[in-house]
Amino acid sequence: MAVNLRPAQGPRLPLIAGNWKMNLDHLQAVAFVQKLHWTLKDAKHEDGSVEVAVFPPFTDLRTVQTLLDADKIPFALGAQDVSAQDSGAYTGEISGAFLAKLDARYVIIGHSERRQYHAETDEVVAGKVQAALRHGLVPVICVGETLEQREESGPTAVSVEQLEAALAGVPADADFVVAYEPVWAIGTGQVASPEQAQEVCGKLREVIAEKLGQDAASRTRVLYGGSVKSGNIASFMREPDVDGALVGGASLVVDEFAAIVRYQKHVGV
Ligand code: PEP
């Protein structure tokens, strides 16, 4: 069994999640995970104060799972997508049942790159959230606006609408994570300000409270994502409604990702 940390009861356990996207084959994945583990271990930072999750491509999952398990590396494993269907004639799709068998804990759903390049609608996203929950996976529900949408309808409207749609039929006791990822800040180097991130993350927590109750809102982690680096992570983590980060580009550089995980060591946190 891979070591899968559960969110702490009470205060929310910060989550730093690395979305590798279509990078690192299974051999590169082994070298990367080992190096990240040693780096964090040397820094005495595998102390459970932050949950670390990696999201490799599907073809790496079995290999990474075996490594986490064999070397007792305390990273959670996640997938980058899941089918809304459980099995059958769906060529190229991956069932949540298969991911659960690999001890995957998380699955990213509704990433803006899937919404944009694979035409995933809010309805598709909601179907995938249901599939993840059916198989005991924790969906990481991504929401966020483009620059045009922000200018047209303000900073929160699109994310609120996307989250409300994704939460349709989700029970109040479901374990899920929300990631606010403004599309204009993903892979662009144009990072949101901590205040901008807080404004939307706070609003999303209100949506969770309205739809699923205060308990769910208090225990659910809301992440910020979009050009997070070691130099800006601490400023986001100071915000009351930001419980971690979904990291793309910087999650592929061991020292940089390790420094993001160690944000508590940065000045002023
Ligand atoms: C992402 O794709 O989820 C992401 C946040 O990417 P980046 O950190 O590279 O902006």
PDB file of C-alpha atoms and ligand atoms in Angstrom:
ATOM      1  CA  MET A   1       0.000   0.000   0.000  1.00  0.00           C
ATOM      2  CA  ALA A   2       1.287   3.439  -0.859  1.00  0.00           C
ATOM      3  CA  VAL A   3       1.359   5.842   2.073  1.00  0.00           C
ATOM      4  CA  ASN A   4      -1.668   8.080   1.703  1.00  0.00           C
ATOM      5  CA  LEU A   5      -2.001  10.857   4.205  1.00  0.00           C
ATOM      6  CA  ARG A   6      -5.541  11.731   5.218  1.00  0.00           C
ATOM      7  CA  PRO A   7      -6.470  15.354   5.784  1.00  0.00           C
ATOM      8  CA  ALA A   8      -6.129  16.225   9.457  1.00  0.00           C
ATOM      9  CA  GLN A   9      -9.317  16.765  11.384  1.00  0.00           C
ATOM     10  CA  GLY A  10      -9.779  20.368  12.444  1.00  0.00           C
ATOM     11  CA  PRO A  11      -7.319  22.679  10.729  1.00  0.00           C
ATOM     12  CA  ARG A  12      -6.964  21.835   7.071  1.00  0.00           C
ATOM     13  CA  LEU A  13      -3.761  19.980   6.158  1.00  0.00           C
ATOM     14  CA  PRO A  14      -2.001  22.040   3.463  1.00  0.00           C
ATOM     15  CA  LEU A  15      -1.735  20.234   0.141  1.00  0.00           C
ATOM     16  CA  ILE A  16       1.014  20.881  -2.399  1.00  0.00           C
ATOM     17  CA  ALA A  17       0.123  19.030  -5.587  1.00  0.00           C
ATOM     18  CA  GLY A  18       2.388  18.631  -8.599  1.00  0.00           C
ATOM     19  CA  ASN A  19       0.594  18.289 -11.936  1.00  0.00           C
ATOM     20  CA  TRP A  20       3.227  16.921 -14.290  1.00  0.00           C
ATOM     21  CA  LYS A  21       0.915  17.180 -17.306  1.00  0.00           C
ATOM     22  CA  MET A  22       2.397  15.299 -20.319  1.00  0.00           C
ATOM     23  CA  ASN A  23       5.949  15.282 -18.977  1.00  0.00           C
ATOM     24  CA  LEU A  24       8.307  12.594 -17.586  1.00  0.00           C
ATOM     25  CA  ASP A  25       8.070   8.994 -18.781  1.00  0.00           C
ATOM     26  CA  HIS A  26       7.995   6.185 -16.235  1.00  0.00           C
ATOM     27  CA  LEU A  27      11.778   5.929 -15.991  1.00  0.00           C
ATOM     28  CA  GLN A  28      12.194   9.668 -15.551  1.00  0.00           C
ATOM     29  CA  ALA A  29       9.386   9.524 -12.994  1.00  0.00           C
ATOM     30  CA  VAL A  30      11.355   7.105 -10.800  1.00  0.00           C
ATOM     31  CA  ALA A  31      14.440   9.325 -10.802  1.00  0.00           C
ATOM     32  CA  PHE A  32      12.326  12.398 -10.095  1.00  0.00           C
ATOM     33  CA  VAL A  33      10.334  10.941  -7.199  1.00  0.00           C
ATOM     34  CA  GLN A  34      13.446   9.472  -5.572  1.00  0.00           C
ATOM     35  CA  LYS A  35      15.285  12.787  -5.816  1.00  0.00           C
ATOM     36  CA  LEU A  36      12.304  14.731  -4.456  1.00  0.00           C
ATOM     37  CA  HIS A  37      11.999  12.294  -1.566  1.00  0.00           C
ATOM     38  CA  TRP A  38      15.697  12.558  -0.678  1.00  0.00           C
ATOM     39  CA  THR A  39      15.621  16.332  -0.949  1.00  0.00           C
ATOM     40  CA  LEU A  40      12.647  16.671   1.393  1.00  0.00           C
ATOM     41  CA  LYS A  41      13.979  14.012   3.740  1.00  0.00           C
ATOM     42  CA  ASP A  42      17.396  15.716   3.957  1.00  0.00           C
ATOM     43  CA  ALA A  43      15.595  18.961   4.742  1.00  0.00           C
ATOM     44  CA  LYS A  44      13.685  17.068   7.455  1.00  0.00           C
ATOM     45  CA  HIS A  45      10.511  18.065   5.762  1.00  0.00           C
ATOM     46  CA  GLU A  46       8.675  14.779   5.582  1.00  0.00           C
ATOM     47  CA  ASP A  47       7.066  15.548   8.923  1.00  0.00           C
ATOM     48  CA  GLY A  48       3.416  15.400   7.881  1.00  0.00           C
ATOM     49  CA  SER A  49       2.884  19.169   8.182  1.00  0.00           C
ATOM     50  CA  VAL A  50       2.211  19.401   4.451  1.00  0.00           C
ATOM     51  CA  GLU A  51       0.679  16.752   2.221  1.00  0.00           C
ATOM     52  CA  VAL A  52       2.636  16.255  -0.995  1.00  0.00           C
ATOM     53  CA  ALA A  53       0.902  14.755  -4.012  1.00  0.00           C
ATOM     54  CA  VAL A  54       2.254  13.948  -7.457  1.00  0.00           C
ATOM     55  CA  PHE A  55       0.115  13.611 -10.583  1.00  0.00           C
ATOM     56  CA  PRO A  56       2.131  11.730 -13.218  1.00  0.00           C
ATOM     57  CA  PRO A  57       0.838  10.715 -16.660  1.00  0.00           C
ATOM     58  CA  PHE A  58      -1.255   7.508 -16.698  1.00  0.00           C
ATOM     59  CA  THR A  59       1.619   5.392 -18.068  1.00  0.00           C
ATOM     60  CA  ASP A  60       3.769   6.244 -15.016  1.00  0.00           C
ATOM     61  CA  LEU A  61       1.199   5.502 -12.328  1.00  0.00           C
ATOM     62  CA  ARG A  62       1.963   1.830 -11.740  1.00  0.00           C
ATOM     63  CA  THR A  63       5.700   2.487 -11.566  1.00  0.00           C
ATOM     64  CA  VAL A  64       5.342   5.441  -9.205  1.00  0.00           C
ATOM     65  CA  GLN A  65       2.903   3.530  -7.013  1.00  0.00           C
ATOM     66  CA  THR A  66       5.374   0.646  -6.702  1.00  0.00           C
ATOM     67  CA  LEU A  67       8.174   3.044  -5.784  1.00  0.00           C
ATOM     68  CA  LEU A  68       6.127   4.927  -3.152  1.00  0.00           C
ATOM     69  CA  ASP A  69       5.083   1.620  -1.679  1.00  0.00           C
ATOM     70  CA  ALA A  70       8.503  -0.084  -1.699  1.00  0.00           C
ATOM     71  CA  ASP A  71      10.444   2.899  -0.339  1.00  0.00           C
ATOM     72  CA  LYS A  72       7.668   4.079   2.007  1.00  0.00           C
ATOM     73  CA  ILE A  73       7.703   7.520   0.447  1.00  0.00           C
ATOM     74  CA  PRO A  74       4.913   9.603   2.000  1.00  0.00           C
ATOM     75  CA  PHE A  75       3.618  11.232  -1.193  1.00  0.00           C
ATOM     76  CA  ALA A  76       0.038  10.787  -2.291  1.00  0.00           C
ATOM     77  CA  LEU A  77      -0.533   9.618  -5.844  1.00  0.00           C
ATOM     78  CA  GLY A  78      -2.979  11.266  -8.204  1.00  0.00           C
ATOM     79  CA  ALA A  79      -4.122  10.925 -11.805  1.00  0.00           C
ATOM     80  CA  GLN A  80      -4.685  13.790 -14.218  1.00  0.00           C
ATOM     81  CA  ASP A  81      -8.125  12.704 -15.430  1.00  0.00           C
ATOM     82  CA  VAL A  82     -10.718   9.934 -15.125  1.00  0.00           C
ATOM     83  CA  SER A  83     -13.555   8.633 -17.286  1.00  0.00           C
ATOM     84  CA  ALA A  84     -17.123   9.417 -16.305  1.00  0.00           C
ATOM     85  CA  GLN A  85     -17.862   5.763 -17.192  1.00  0.00           C
ATOM     86  CA  ASP A  86     -16.849   2.764 -15.105  1.00  0.00           C
ATOM     87  CA  SER A  87     -16.112   0.249 -17.894  1.00  0.00           C
ATOM     88  CA  GLY A  88     -17.007  -0.708 -21.435  1.00  0.00           C
ATOM     89  CA  ALA A  89     -16.494   0.423 -25.005  1.00  0.00           C
ATOM     90  CA  TYR A  90     -14.820   3.757 -24.339  1.00  0.00           C
ATOM     91  CA  THR A  91     -11.550   3.565 -26.251  1.00  0.00           C
ATOM     92  CA  GLY A  92      -8.725   5.459 -24.625  1.00  0.00           C
ATOM     93  CA  GLU A  93     -10.592   6.163 -21.405  1.00  0.00           C
ATOM     94  CA  ILE A  94      -9.365   5.240 -17.907  1.00  0.00           C
ATOM     95  CA  SER A  95     -11.796   3.978 -15.285  1.00  0.00           C
ATOM     96  CA  GLY A  96     -11.758   5.252 -11.721  1.00  0.00           C
ATOM     97  CA  ALA A  97     -11.766   1.582 -10.705  1.00  0.00           C
ATOM     98  CA  PHE A  98      -8.337   1.155 -12.318  1.00  0.00           C
ATOM     99  CA  LEU A  99      -6.985   4.224 -10.539  1.00  0.00           C
ATOM    100  CA  ALA A 100      -8.315   3.040  -7.198  1.00  0.00           C
ATOM    101  CA  LYS A 101      -6.562  -0.331  -7.746  1.00  0.00           C
ATOM    102  CA  LEU A 102      -3.305   1.601  -8.108  1.00  0.00           C
ATOM    103  CA  ASP A 103      -3.847   3.263  -4.723  1.00  0.00           C
ATOM    104  CA  ALA A 104      -4.347   6.620  -6.408  1.00  0.00           C
ATOM    105  CA  ARG A 105      -5.863   8.954  -3.855  1.00  0.00           C
ATOM    106  CA  TYR A 106      -6.591  11.984  -6.027  1.00  0.00           C
ATOM    107  CA  VAL A 107      -7.738  12.746  -9.529  1.00  0.00           C
ATOM    108  CA  ILE A 108      -7.650  16.145 -11.220  1.00  0.00           C
ATOM    109  CA  ILE A 109     -10.973  16.920 -12.872  1.00  0.00           C
ATOM    110  CA  GLY A 110     -11.881  19.828 -15.137  1.00  0.00           C
ATOM    111  CA  HIS A 111      -8.389  21.227 -15.601  1.00  0.00           C
ATOM    112  CA  SER A 112      -8.612  24.202 -17.959  1.00  0.00           C
ATOM    113  CA  GLU A 113      -6.443  22.385 -20.499  1.00  0.00           C
ATOM    114  CA  ARG A 114      -9.055  19.611 -20.660  1.00  0.00           C
ATOM    115  CA  ARG A 115     -11.904  22.100 -20.805  1.00  0.00           C
ATOM    116  CA  GLN A 116     -10.090  23.953 -23.600  1.00  0.00           C
ATOM    117  CA  TYR A 117      -8.471  21.178 -25.695  1.00  0.00           C
ATOM    118  CA  HIS A 118     -10.926  18.354 -25.030  1.00  0.00           C
ATOM    119  CA  ALA A 119     -14.128  20.386 -24.936  1.00  0.00           C
ATOM    120  CA  GLU A 120     -15.006  19.267 -21.412  1.00  0.00           C
ATOM    121  CA  THR A 121     -18.224  20.946 -20.377  1.00  0.00           C
ATOM    122  CA  ASP A 122     -19.477  21.509 -16.834  1.00  0.00           C
ATOM    123  CA  GLU A 123     -21.728  18.480 -17.381  1.00  0.00           C
ATOM    124  CA  VAL A 124     -18.786  16.239 -18.302  1.00  0.00           C
ATOM    125  CA  VAL A 125     -16.857  17.538 -15.300  1.00  0.00           C
ATOM    126  CA  ALA A 126     -19.806  16.756 -12.989  1.00  0.00           C
ATOM    127  CA  GLY A 127     -19.981  13.206 -14.412  1.00  0.00           C
ATOM    128  CA  LYS A 128     -16.283  12.697 -13.737  1.00  0.00           C
ATOM    129  CA  VAL A 129     -16.625  14.002 -10.174  1.00  0.00           C
ATOM    130  CA  GLN A 130     -19.355  11.410  -9.578  1.00  0.00           C
ATOM    131  CA  ALA A 131     -17.169   8.669 -11.083  1.00  0.00           C
ATOM    132  CA  ALA A 132     -14.251   9.611  -8.853  1.00  0.00           C
ATOM    133  CA  LEU A 133     -16.415   9.547  -5.732  1.00  0.00           C
ATOM    134  CA  ARG A 134     -17.938   6.176  -6.735  1.00  0.00           C
ATOM    135  CA  HIS A 135     -14.437   4.706  -6.677  1.00  0.00           C
ATOM    136  CA  GLY A 136     -13.239   6.323  -3.466  1.00  0.00           C
ATOM    137  CA  LEU A 137     -10.990   8.830  -5.226  1.00  0.00           C
ATOM    138  CA  VAL A 138     -10.731  12.431  -4.089  1.00  0.00           C
ATOM    139  CA  PRO A 139     -11.559  14.733  -6.996  1.00  0.00           C
ATOM    140  CA  VAL A 140      -9.443  17.863  -7.332  1.00  0.00           C
ATOM    141  CA  ILE A 141     -12.027  20.046  -9.045  1.00  0.00           C
ATOM    142  CA  CYS A 142     -10.404  22.781 -11.128  1.00  0.00           C
ATOM    143  CA  VAL A 143     -12.210  26.026 -11.847  1.00  0.00           C
ATOM    144  CA  GLY A 144     -11.104  29.391 -13.164  1.00  0.00           C
ATOM    145  CA  GLU A 145     -11.763  32.169 -15.610  1.00  0.00           C
ATOM    146  CA  THR A 146     -10.040  33.410 -18.746  1.00  0.00           C
ATOM    147  CA  LEU A 147      -8.951  37.037 -18.914  1.00  0.00           C
ATOM    148  CA  GLU A 148     -11.905  37.900 -21.173  1.00  0.00           C
ATOM    149  CA  GLN A 149     -14.334  36.261 -18.743  1.00  0.00           C
ATOM    150  CA  ARG A 150     -12.767  38.158 -15.854  1.00  0.00           C
ATOM    151  CA  GLU A 151     -13.163  41.446 -17.692  1.00  0.00           C
ATOM    152  CA  GLU A 152     -16.728  40.605 -18.713  1.00  0.00           C
ATOM    153  CA  SER A 153     -18.192  39.116 -15.528  1.00  0.00           C
ATOM    154  CA  GLY A 154     -15.735  39.875 -12.742  1.00  0.00           C
ATOM    155  CA  PRO A 155     -13.304  37.679 -10.826  1.00  0.00           C
ATOM    156  CA  THR A 156     -15.635  35.146  -9.215  1.00  0.00           C
ATOM    157  CA  ALA A 157     -18.630  34.463 -11.513  1.00  0.00           C
ATOM    158  CA  VAL A 158     -17.095  31.790 -13.750  1.00  0.00           C
ATOM    159  CA  SER A 159     -15.466  29.856 -10.905  1.00  0.00           C
ATOM    160  CA  VAL A 160     -18.678  29.942  -8.875  1.00  0.00           C
ATOM    161  CA  GLU A 161     -20.714  28.660 -11.819  1.00  0.00           C
ATOM    162  CA  GLN A 162     -18.198  25.898 -12.582  1.00  0.00           C
ATOM    163  CA  LEU A 163     -18.029  24.779  -8.957  1.00  0.00           C
ATOM    164  CA  GLU A 164     -21.810  24.790  -8.506  1.00  0.00           C
ATOM    165  CA  ALA A 165     -22.130  22.594 -11.602  1.00  0.00           C
ATOM    166  CA  ALA A 166     -19.377  20.216 -10.458  1.00  0.00           C
ATOM    167  CA  LEU A 167     -20.960  19.797  -7.020  1.00  0.00           C
ATOM    168  CA  ALA A 168     -24.367  18.740  -8.388  1.00  0.00           C
ATOM    169  CA  GLY A 169     -25.325  15.527  -6.594  1.00  0.00           C
ATOM    170  CA  VAL A 170     -22.224  15.524  -4.378  1.00  0.00           C
ATOM    171  CA  PRO A 171     -23.113  14.462  -0.809  1.00  0.00           C
ATOM    172  CA  ALA A 172     -22.265  16.729   2.132  1.00  0.00           C
ATOM    173  CA  ASP A 173     -19.735  14.271   3.548  1.00  0.00           C
ATOM    174  CA  ALA A 174     -17.787  13.829   0.297  1.00  0.00           C
ATOM    175  CA  ASP A 175     -14.023  14.282   0.363  1.00  0.00           C
ATOM    176  CA  PHE A 176     -12.952  16.618  -2.439  1.00  0.00           C
ATOM    177  CA  VAL A 177     -10.521  19.435  -3.134  1.00  0.00           C
ATOM    178  CA  VAL A 178     -11.130  22.608  -5.139  1.00  0.00           C
ATOM    179  CA  ALA A 179      -8.380  24.288  -7.161  1.00  0.00           C
ATOM    180  CA  TYR A 180      -8.863  27.875  -8.268  1.00  0.00           C
ATOM    181  CA  GLU A 181      -6.740  28.245 -11.366  1.00  0.00           C
ATOM    182  CA  PRO A 182      -7.238  31.457 -13.311  1.00  0.00           C
ATOM    183  CA  VAL A 183      -6.594  30.442 -16.914  1.00  0.00           C
ATOM    184  CA  TRP A 184      -4.641  33.631 -17.549  1.00  0.00           C
ATOM    185  CA  ALA A 185      -2.119  32.611 -14.867  1.00  0.00           C
ATOM    186  CA  ILE A 186      -1.497  29.015 -15.965  1.00  0.00           C
ATOM    187  CA  GLY A 187       1.905  28.499 -17.530  1.00  0.00           C
ATOM    188  CA  THR A 188       2.118  32.198 -18.368  1.00  0.00           C
ATOM    189  CA  GLY A 189       4.266  33.469 -15.534  1.00  0.00           C
ATOM    190  CA  GLN A 190       1.489  36.015 -14.966  1.00  0.00           C
ATOM    191  CA  VAL A 191       0.612  35.156 -11.400  1.00  0.00           C
ATOM    192  CA  ALA A 192      -2.520  36.268  -9.540  1.00  0.00           C
ATOM    193  CA  SER A 193      -1.912  38.422  -6.512  1.00  0.00           C
ATOM    194  CA  PRO A 194      -2.496  36.784  -3.107  1.00  0.00           C
ATOM    195  CA  GLU A 195      -5.487  39.126  -2.659  1.00  0.00           C
ATOM    196  CA  GLN A 196      -6.972  38.037  -5.983  1.00  0.00           C
ATOM    197  CA  ALA A 197      -6.492  34.377  -5.046  1.00  0.00           C
ATOM    198  CA  GLN A 198      -8.048  34.943  -1.622  1.00  0.00           C
ATOM    199  CA  GLU A 199     -11.067  36.737  -3.075  1.00  0.00           C
ATOM    200  CA  VAL A 200     -11.989  33.794  -5.298  1.00  0.00           C
ATOM    201  CA  CYS A 201     -10.941  31.017  -2.883  1.00  0.00           C
ATOM    202  CA  GLY A 202     -13.035  32.658  -0.136  1.00  0.00           C
ATOM    203  CA  LYS A 203     -16.020  32.877  -2.470  1.00  0.00           C
ATOM    204  CA  LEU A 204     -15.622  29.216  -3.434  1.00  0.00           C
ATOM    205  CA  ARG A 205     -15.663  28.242   0.226  1.00  0.00           C
ATOM    206  CA  GLU A 206     -18.939  30.140   0.554  1.00  0.00           C
ATOM    207  CA  VAL A 207     -20.330  28.137  -2.371  1.00  0.00           C
ATOM    208  CA  ILE A 208     -19.354  24.897  -0.615  1.00  0.00           C
ATOM    209  CA  ALA A 209     -21.076  26.139   2.554  1.00  0.00           C
ATOM    210  CA  GLU A 210     -24.252  27.044   0.655  1.00  0.00           C
ATOM    211  CA  LYS A 211     -24.411  23.754  -1.218  1.00  0.00           C
ATOM    212  CA  LEU A 212     -23.044  21.252   1.297  1.00  0.00           C
ATOM    213  CA  GLY A 213     -23.053  23.000   4.667  1.00  0.00           C
ATOM    214  CA  GLN A 214     -20.561  24.681   6.977  1.00  0.00           C
ATOM    215  CA  ASP A 215     -18.803  21.454   7.990  1.00  0.00           C
ATOM    216  CA  ALA A 216     -17.937  20.661   4.402  1.00  0.00           C
ATOM    217  CA  ALA A 217     -16.768  24.229   3.836  1.00  0.00           C
ATOM    218  CA  SER A 218     -14.531  24.153   6.902  1.00  0.00           C
ATOM    219  CA  ARG A 219     -12.843  20.859   6.103  1.00  0.00           C
ATOM    220  CA  THR A 220     -12.483  21.147   2.297  1.00  0.00           C
ATOM    221  CA  ARG A 221      -9.158  22.328   0.985  1.00  0.00           C
ATOM    222  CA  VAL A 222      -9.176  25.099  -1.603  1.00  0.00           C
ATOM    223  CA  LEU A 223      -5.941  25.443  -3.577  1.00  0.00           C
ATOM    224  CA  TYR A 224      -4.564  28.196  -5.745  1.00  0.00           C
ATOM    225  CA  GLY A 225      -2.885  27.297  -9.044  1.00  0.00           C
ATOM    226  CA  GLY A 226      -1.218  29.406 -11.702  1.00  0.00           C
ATOM    227  CA  SER A 227       2.508  30.100 -12.007  1.00  0.00           C
ATOM    228  CA  VAL A 228       3.202  29.153  -8.378  1.00  0.00           C
ATOM    229  CA  LYS A 229       6.925  29.214  -7.604  1.00  0.00           C
ATOM    230  CA  SER A 230       9.106  28.991  -4.501  1.00  0.00           C
ATOM    231  CA  GLY A 231       9.316  32.774  -4.509  1.00  0.00           C
ATOM    232  CA  ASN A 232       5.552  33.394  -4.311  1.00  0.00           C
ATOM    233  CA  ILE A 233       4.077  30.352  -2.524  1.00  0.00           C
ATOM    234  CA  ALA A 234       4.454  31.841   0.977  1.00  0.00           C
ATOM    235  CA  SER A 235       2.402  34.898   0.044  1.00  0.00           C
ATOM    236  CA  PHE A 236      -0.489  32.677  -1.092  1.00  0.00           C
ATOM    237  CA  MET A 237      -0.274  30.427   1.946  1.00  0.00           C
ATOM    238  CA  ARG A 238      -0.716  33.424   4.240  1.00  0.00           C
ATOM    239  CA  GLU A 239      -4.239  33.901   2.894  1.00  0.00           C
ATOM    240  CA  PRO A 240      -6.915  32.340   5.126  1.00  0.00           C
ATOM    241  CA  ASP A 241      -8.789  30.508   2.370  1.00  0.00           C
ATOM    242  CA  VAL A 242      -5.787  29.215   0.420  1.00  0.00           C
ATOM    243  CA  ASP A 243      -4.933  25.731   1.683  1.00  0.00           C
ATOM    244  CA  GLY A 244      -2.236  24.804  -0.779  1.00  0.00           C
ATOM    245  CA  ALA A 245      -1.263  24.907  -4.417  1.00  0.00           C
ATOM    246  CA  LEU A 246      -1.709  23.012  -7.643  1.00  0.00           C
ATOM    247  CA  VAL A 247       1.645  23.455  -9.336  1.00  0.00           C
ATOM    248  CA  GLY A 248       2.366  22.828 -13.014  1.00  0.00           C
ATOM    249  CA  GLY A 249       5.710  23.893 -14.488  1.00  0.00           C
ATOM    250  CA  ALA A 250       7.523  24.289 -11.177  1.00  0.00           C
ATOM    251  CA  SER A 251       6.516  20.769 -10.113  1.00  0.00           C
ATOM    252  CA  LEU A 252       8.934  19.366 -12.717  1.00  0.00           C
ATOM    253  CA  VAL A 253      12.037  20.877 -11.099  1.00  0.00           C
ATOM    254  CA  VAL A 254      12.982  18.949  -7.959  1.00  0.00           C
ATOM    255  CA  ASP A 255      14.624  21.781  -6.010  1.00  0.00           C
ATOM    256  CA  GLU A 256      11.924  24.250  -6.941  1.00  0.00           C
ATOM    257  CA  PHE A 257       9.053  21.911  -6.046  1.00  0.00           C
ATOM    258  CA  ALA A 258      10.788  20.931  -2.793  1.00  0.00           C
ATOM    259  CA  ALA A 259      11.154  24.626  -1.923  1.00  0.00           C
ATOM    260  CA  ILE A 260       7.431  25.122  -2.582  1.00  0.00           C
ATOM    261  CA  VAL A 261       6.636  22.214  -0.247  1.00  0.00           C
ATOM    262  CA  ARG A 262       8.900  23.853   2.352  1.00  0.00           C
ATOM    263  CA  TYR A 263       7.062  27.178   2.138  1.00  0.00           C
ATOM    264  CA  GLN A 264       6.828  27.291   5.955  1.00  0.00           C
ATOM    265  CA  LYS A 265      10.561  27.906   6.034  1.00  0.00           C
ATOM    266  CA  HIS A 266      10.213  31.009   3.911  1.00  0.00           C
ATOM    267  CA  VAL A 267      10.382  34.385   5.565  1.00  0.00           C
ATOM    268  CA  GLY A 268       7.322  35.500   7.462  1.00  0.00           C
ATOM    269  CA  VAL A 269       5.260  32.300   7.459  1.00  0.00           C
TER     270      VAL A 269
HETATM  271  C1  PEP B   1      -1.564  23.921 -13.824  1.00  0.00           C
HETATM  272  O1  PEP B   1      -1.504  23.561 -14.973  1.00  0.00           O
HETATM  273  O2  PEP B   1      -2.355  23.367 -13.047  1.00  0.00           O
HETATM  274  C2  PEP B   1      -0.699  25.014 -13.390  1.00  0.00           C
HETATM  275  C3  PEP B   1      -1.017  25.660 -12.310  1.00  0.00           C
HETATM  276  O3  PEP B   1       0.389  25.289 -14.181  1.00  0.00           O
HETATM  277  P1  PEP B   1       1.572  26.351 -13.872  1.00  0.00           P
HETATM  278  O4  PEP B   1       1.959  26.171 -12.432  1.00  0.00           O
HETATM  279  O5  PEP B   1       2.666  25.976 -14.816  1.00  0.00           O
HETATM  280  O6  PEP B   1       1.006  27.712 -14.123  1.00  0.00           O
END
